[in-house]
mmCIF file of C-alpha atoms in Angstrom:
data_model
loop_
_atom_site.group_PDB
_atom_site.id
_atom_site.type_symbol
_atom_site.label_atom_id
_atom_site.label_comp_id
_atom_site.label_asym_id
_atom_site.label_seq_id
_atom_site.Cartn_x
_atom_site.Cartn_y
_atom_site.Cartn_z
ATOM 1 C CA ILE A 1 22.858 -0.805 7.046
ATOM 2 C CA LEU A 2 24.613 2.128 8.680
ATOM 3 C CA ALA A 3 23.553 5.716 9.042
ATOM 4 C CA SER A 4 26.785 6.781 7.337
ATOM 5 C CA ASP A 5 25.986 4.570 4.367
ATOM 6 C CA ASN A 6 23.185 6.756 3.028
ATOM 7 C CA GLY A 7 24.536 6.682 -0.517
ATOM 8 C CA ASN A 8 23.793 2.952 -0.679
ATOM 9 C CA LEU A 9 20.649 3.047 1.431
ATOM 10 C CA LEU A 10 18.528 5.091 -0.983
ATOM 11 C CA PRO A 11 19.133 2.853 -4.049
ATOM 12 C CA LEU A 12 18.345 -0.213 -1.928
ATOM 13 C CA MET A 13 15.230 1.493 -0.586
ATOM 14 C CA ILE A 14 14.053 2.270 -4.124
ATOM 15 C CA LYS A 15 14.837 -1.244 -5.356
ATOM 16 C CA ILE A 16 13.002 -3.032 -2.547
ATOM 17 C CA GLY A 17 10.282 -0.379 -2.363
ATOM 18 C CA ARG A 18 9.295 -0.859 -6.014
ATOM 19 C CA ILE A 19 8.843 -4.595 -5.476
ATOM 20 C CA GLN A 20 6.798 -3.996 -2.333
ATOM 21 C CA ILE A 21 4.624 -1.443 -4.133
ATOM 22 C CA PHE A 22 3.919 -4.045 -6.813
ATOM 23 C CA ILE A 23 2.893 -6.679 -4.237
ATOM 24 C CA ILE A 24 0.955 -4.378 -1.903
ATOM 25 C CA GLY A 25 -0.680 -2.637 -4.863
ATOM 26 C CA LEU A 26 -2.088 -5.977 -6.031
ATOM 27 C CA ILE A 27 -3.696 -6.512 -2.624
ATOM 28 C CA VAL A 28 -4.944 -2.952 -2.087
ATOM 29 C CA LEU A 29 -6.305 -2.332 -5.587
ATOM 30 C CA GLY A 30 -7.757 -5.819 -5.747
ATOM 31 C CA PHE A 31 -9.629 -5.326 -2.496
ATOM 32 C CA ILE A 32 -10.862 -1.871 -3.492
ATOM 33 C CA GLY A 33 -12.251 -3.278 -6.725
ATOM 34 C CA LEU A 34 -13.576 -6.638 -5.528
ATOM 35 C CA GLY A 35 -13.718 -6.372 -1.753
ATOM 36 C CA GLN A 36 -17.295 -5.166 -1.560
ATOM 37 C CA GLN A 37 -18.564 -8.165 -3.500
ATOM 38 C CA PHE A 38 -16.418 -10.407 -1.299
ATOM 39 C CA VAL A 39 -17.897 -8.931 1.895
ATOM 40 C CA TYR A 40 -21.450 -9.270 0.580
ATOM 41 C CA LEU A 41 -20.881 -12.912 -0.341
ATOM 42 C CA TRP A 42 -19.101 -13.758 2.903
ATOM 43 C CA VAL A 43 -21.134 -11.996 5.606
ATOM 44 C CA GLY A 44 -24.005 -10.274 3.782
ATOM 45 C CA SER A 45 -24.896 -6.723 2.816
ATOM 46 C CA GLU A 46 -25.765 -5.810 6.407
ATOM 47 C CA PHE A 47 -22.013 -5.663 7.076
ATOM 48 C CA ALA A 48 -21.328 -3.258 4.204
ATOM 49 C CA ASN A 49 -19.316 -0.930 6.473
ATOM 50 C CA THR A 50 -16.757 -3.707 6.889
ATOM 51 C CA TYR A 51 -15.578 -2.993 3.347
ATOM 52 C CA TRP A 52 -15.000 0.708 4.001
ATOM 53 C CA CYS A 53 -13.346 0.041 7.362
ATOM 54 C CA ALA A 54 -10.946 -2.417 5.736
ATOM 55 C CA ILE A 55 -9.982 0.100 3.047
ATOM 56 C CA LEU A 56 -9.270 2.773 5.667
ATOM 57 C CA LEU A 57 -7.099 0.326 7.624
ATOM 58 C CA ILE A 58 -5.035 -1.042 4.726
ATOM 59 C CA LEU A 59 -4.572 2.150 2.694
ATOM 60 C CA PRO A 60 -1.837 3.674 4.919
ATOM 61 C CA SER A 61 0.177 0.457 4.617
ATOM 62 C CA PHE A 62 0.481 1.045 0.880
ATOM 63 C CA PHE A 63 2.677 4.066 1.636
ATOM 64 C CA HIS A 64 4.344 2.847 4.834
ATOM 65 C CA LEU A 65 5.484 -0.697 4.059
ATOM 66 C CA PRO A 66 7.569 0.127 0.939
ATOM 67 C CA GLN A 67 9.758 2.268 3.212
ATOM 68 C CA GLU A 68 10.679 -0.557 5.600
ATOM 69 C CA ILE A 69 14.327 -0.464 4.490
ATOM 70 C CA ALA A 70 14.594 3.072 5.877
ATOM 71 C CA ALA A 71 12.821 1.968 9.078
ATOM 72 C CA THR A 72 15.502 -0.705 9.484
ATOM 73 C CA GLY A 73 18.110 2.016 8.931
ATOM 74 C CA ILE A 74 16.618 4.014 11.806
ATOM 75 C CA VAL A 75 17.086 1.037 14.137
ATOM 76 C CA ALA A 76 20.604 0.367 12.854
ATOM 77 C CA ALA A 77 21.515 4.031 13.409
ATOM 78 C CA ASN A 78 20.240 3.750 17.012
ATOM 79 C CA LYS A 79 17.562 6.397 16.488
ATOM 80 C CA VAL A 80 14.805 4.335 18.090
ATOM 81 C CA LYS A 81 14.088 7.062 20.657
ATOM 82 C CA GLN A 82 13.035 9.455 17.875
ATOM 83 C CA GLN A 83 11.035 6.658 16.280
ATOM 84 C CA ALA A 84 9.285 5.998 19.603
ATOM 85 C CA TRP A 85 8.206 9.653 19.753
ATOM 86 C CA VAL A 86 6.630 9.359 16.317
ATOM 87 C CA TYR A 87 4.735 6.229 17.313
ATOM 88 C CA MET A 88 3.646 7.780 20.600
ATOM 89 C CA CYS A 89 2.245 10.797 18.734
ATOM 90 C CA MET A 90 0.446 8.394 16.423
ATOM 91 C CA GLY A 91 -1.148 6.604 19.372
ATOM 92 C CA VAL A 92 -2.180 9.788 21.165
ATOM 93 C CA LEU A 93 -3.664 11.253 17.986
ATOM 94 C CA ASN A 94 -5.588 8.046 17.366
ATOM 95 C CA ILE A 95 -7.121 8.153 20.848
ATOM 96 C CA ILE A 96 -7.999 11.846 20.576
ATOM 97 C CA LEU A 97 -9.734 11.386 17.227
ATOM 98 C CA ALA A 98 -11.374 8.034 17.936
ATOM 99 C CA PHE A 99 -13.898 9.244 20.511
ATOM 100 C CA PRO A 100 -15.529 12.107 18.568
ATOM 101 C CA LEU A 101 -15.368 10.287 15.228
ATOM 102 C CA ALA A 102 -16.835 7.105 16.735
ATOM 103 C CA ALA A 103 -19.649 9.146 18.247
ATOM 104 C CA CYS A 104 -20.470 10.529 14.801
ATOM 105 C CA TRP A 105 -19.885 7.539 12.507
ATOM 106 C CA GLY A 106 -19.457 4.488 14.713
ATOM 107 C CA GLU A 107 -17.003 1.887 13.485
ATOM 108 C CA LEU A 108 -16.266 3.956 10.387
ATOM 109 C CA GLY A 109 -15.172 6.823 12.624
ATOM 110 C CA VAL A 110 -12.769 4.568 14.523
ATOM 111 C CA ALA A 111 -11.319 3.232 11.272
ATOM 112 C CA PHE A 112 -10.950 6.787 9.968
ATOM 113 C CA SER A 113 -9.104 7.871 13.128
ATOM 114 C CA ILE A 114 -6.687 4.939 12.730
ATOM 115 C CA CYS A 115 -6.173 5.825 9.059
ATOM 116 C CA ILE A 116 -5.314 9.443 9.901
ATOM 117 C CA ALA A 117 -2.975 8.396 12.723
ATOM 118 C CA TYR A 118 -1.168 5.933 10.470
ATOM 119 C CA PHE A 119 -0.657 8.556 7.773
ATOM 120 C CA VAL A 120 0.717 10.939 10.415
ATOM 121 C CA ARG A 121 3.121 8.177 11.458
ATOM 122 C CA THR A 122 4.297 7.777 7.863
ATOM 123 C CA ILE A 123 4.873 11.523 7.521
ATOM 124 C CA GLY A 124 6.707 11.623 10.853
ATOM 125 C CA MET A 125 8.942 8.713 9.853
ATOM 126 C CA ASN A 126 9.703 10.421 6.536
ATOM 127 C CA VAL A 127 10.905 13.447 8.487
ATOM 128 C CA LEU A 128 13.186 11.151 10.497
ATOM 129 C CA TYR A 129 14.529 9.513 7.354
ATOM 130 C CA VAL A 130 15.528 12.930 6.031
ATOM 131 C CA LYS A 131 16.910 14.373 9.273
ATOM 132 C CA GLU A 132 18.580 11.310 10.780
ATOM 133 C CA LEU A 133 19.593 9.280 7.718
ATOM 134 C CA GLY A 134 19.884 11.986 5.071
ATOM 135 C CA ILE A 135 17.618 10.086 2.675
ATOM 136 C CA ASP A 136 16.168 12.014 -0.235
ATOM 137 C CA ILE A 137 12.521 11.043 0.297
ATOM 138 C CA LYS A 138 11.390 13.157 -2.630
ATOM 139 C CA LEU A 139 13.652 11.188 -4.965
ATOM 140 C CA PHE A 140 12.415 7.923 -3.451
ATOM 141 C CA PHE A 141 8.796 8.797 -4.218
ATOM 142 C CA GLN A 142 9.696 10.013 -7.700
ATOM 143 C CA ARG A 143 11.463 6.777 -8.637
ATOM 144 C CA SER A 144 9.035 4.401 -6.974
ATOM 145 C CA PHE A 145 5.486 5.602 -6.340
ATOM 146 C CA LEU A 146 5.249 8.190 -9.124
ATOM 147 C CA LYS A 147 6.574 5.744 -11.717
ATOM 148 C CA ILE A 148 4.262 2.922 -10.696
ATOM 149 C CA VAL A 149 1.059 4.080 -9.004
ATOM 150 C CA PRO A 150 -0.490 6.157 -11.851
ATOM 151 C CA ILE A 151 -0.155 3.233 -14.268
ATOM 152 C CA LEU A 152 -1.654 0.800 -11.759
ATOM 153 C CA ILE A 153 -4.591 3.099 -10.962
ATOM 154 C CA ILE A 154 -5.463 3.615 -14.637
ATOM 155 C CA MET A 155 -5.182 -0.122 -15.261
ATOM 156 C CA ALA A 156 -7.350 -0.952 -12.232
ATOM 157 C CA ILE A 157 -10.089 1.497 -13.264
ATOM 158 C CA LEU A 158 -10.253 -0.032 -16.747
ATOM 159 C CA VAL A 159 -10.217 -3.605 -15.428
ATOM 160 C CA PHE A 160 -12.931 -3.071 -12.849
ATOM 161 C CA GLU A 161 -15.073 -1.237 -15.390
ATOM 162 C CA ILE A 162 -14.839 -4.356 -17.556
ATOM 163 C CA CYS A 163 -15.497 -6.567 -14.517
ATOM 164 C CA HIS A 164 -18.612 -4.542 -13.795
ATOM 165 C CA GLN A 165 -19.963 -5.709 -17.147
ATOM 166 C CA ILE A 166 -19.299 -9.383 -16.331
ATOM 167 C CA ASP A 167 -22.625 -10.757 -15.149
ATOM 168 C CA ILE A 168 -21.542 -13.906 -13.314
ATOM 169 C CA PRO A 169 -23.139 -14.189 -9.865
ATOM 170 C CA GLY A 170 -21.772 -15.658 -6.656
ATOM 171 C CA TRP A 171 -18.305 -16.890 -5.819
ATOM 172 C CA ILE A 172 -17.656 -18.072 -9.376
ATOM 173 C CA GLY A 173 -18.089 -14.501 -10.607
ATOM 174 C CA LEU A 174 -15.819 -13.133 -7.898
ATOM 175 C CA ILE A 175 -13.085 -15.668 -8.630
ATOM 176 C CA THR A 176 -13.361 -15.028 -12.376
ATOM 177 C CA LYS A 177 -13.014 -11.276 -11.887
ATOM 178 C CA GLY A 178 -10.134 -11.803 -9.454
ATOM 179 C CA LEU A 179 -8.189 -13.987 -11.877
ATOM 180 C CA PHE A 180 -8.804 -11.508 -14.694
ATOM 181 C CA PHE A 181 -7.529 -8.657 -12.514
ATOM 182 C CA VAL A 182 -4.387 -10.566 -11.490
ATOM 183 C CA LEU A 183 -3.628 -11.454 -15.124
ATOM 184 C CA VAL A 184 -3.994 -7.876 -16.392
ATOM 185 C CA TYR A 185 -2.108 -6.547 -13.360
ATOM 186 C CA ALA A 186 0.825 -8.879 -14.039
ATOM 187 C CA LEU A 187 0.936 -8.096 -17.775
ATOM 188 C CA THR A 188 0.703 -4.341 -17.172
ATOM 189 C CA SER A 189 3.512 -4.507 -14.639
ATOM 190 C CA TRP A 190 5.695 -6.610 -16.932
ATOM 191 C CA PHE A 191 5.384 -4.391 -20.018
ATOM 192 C CA PHE A 192 5.008 -0.923 -18.480
ATOM 193 C CA ILE A 193 6.545 -0.954 -14.982
ATOM 194 C CA PHE A 194 9.246 -3.591 -14.466
ATOM 195 C CA ASN A 195 12.810 -2.696 -15.369
ATOM 196 C CA GLN A 196 15.280 -5.307 -16.610
ATOM 197 C CA GLU A 197 16.546 -6.125 -13.128
ATOM 198 C CA GLU A 198 13.013 -6.709 -11.850
ATOM 199 C CA LYS A 199 12.182 -8.882 -14.863
ATOM 200 C CA SER A 200 15.305 -10.959 -14.225
ATOM 201 C CA LEU A 201 14.338 -11.326 -10.575
ATOM 202 C CA PHE A 202 10.856 -12.503 -11.544
ATOM 203 C CA LYS A 203 12.254 -14.976 -14.109
ATOM 204 C CA SER A 204 14.560 -16.408 -11.435
ATOM 205 C CA LEU A 205 11.477 -17.580 -9.528
ATOM 206 C CA PHE A 206 10.730 -20.032 -12.335
ATOM 207 C CA PRO A 207 13.876 -22.111 -12.993
#
């Protein structure tokens, strides 16, 4: 991947990004919907804040990881110095926010400061992708996130509303709800999100 090869970098970024959004979305939405029950079963309700801390820590990854192709392009274009500045700003911001937020909300405050810093990192890297690689970030989000995320969110809300009506206690109930979510998630993605190339890729996994 070369900096001068931007015409090929964006299509590759969209192609890989869509697949990563599908995978990461399964994890993030699944944890948002079922993570609280999992935490209660695993460590008890006295650790309820663990659920909210985990959400704050994993949510930025949903937007950052699908752009890893561009991050590789930054390294290949030898723009690591600019990338280091972005990460340094992220670290400094995290430290500045962590102390006052931790004083107010404890572990939730620390998790919130990390979440904010990570989102700032993502924004900073997007600026680099535009300035240093000439990538049309707006087009990337239009063809990946905006075509996928709304459908997944609507599906997840409906599924977890149904799961809320399933009165099966304990781990058996959690596993049942999890399997139901994965099934509906896969079917929704297949019929409403995947294009022909992505369907062919998925079929190739099952010779």
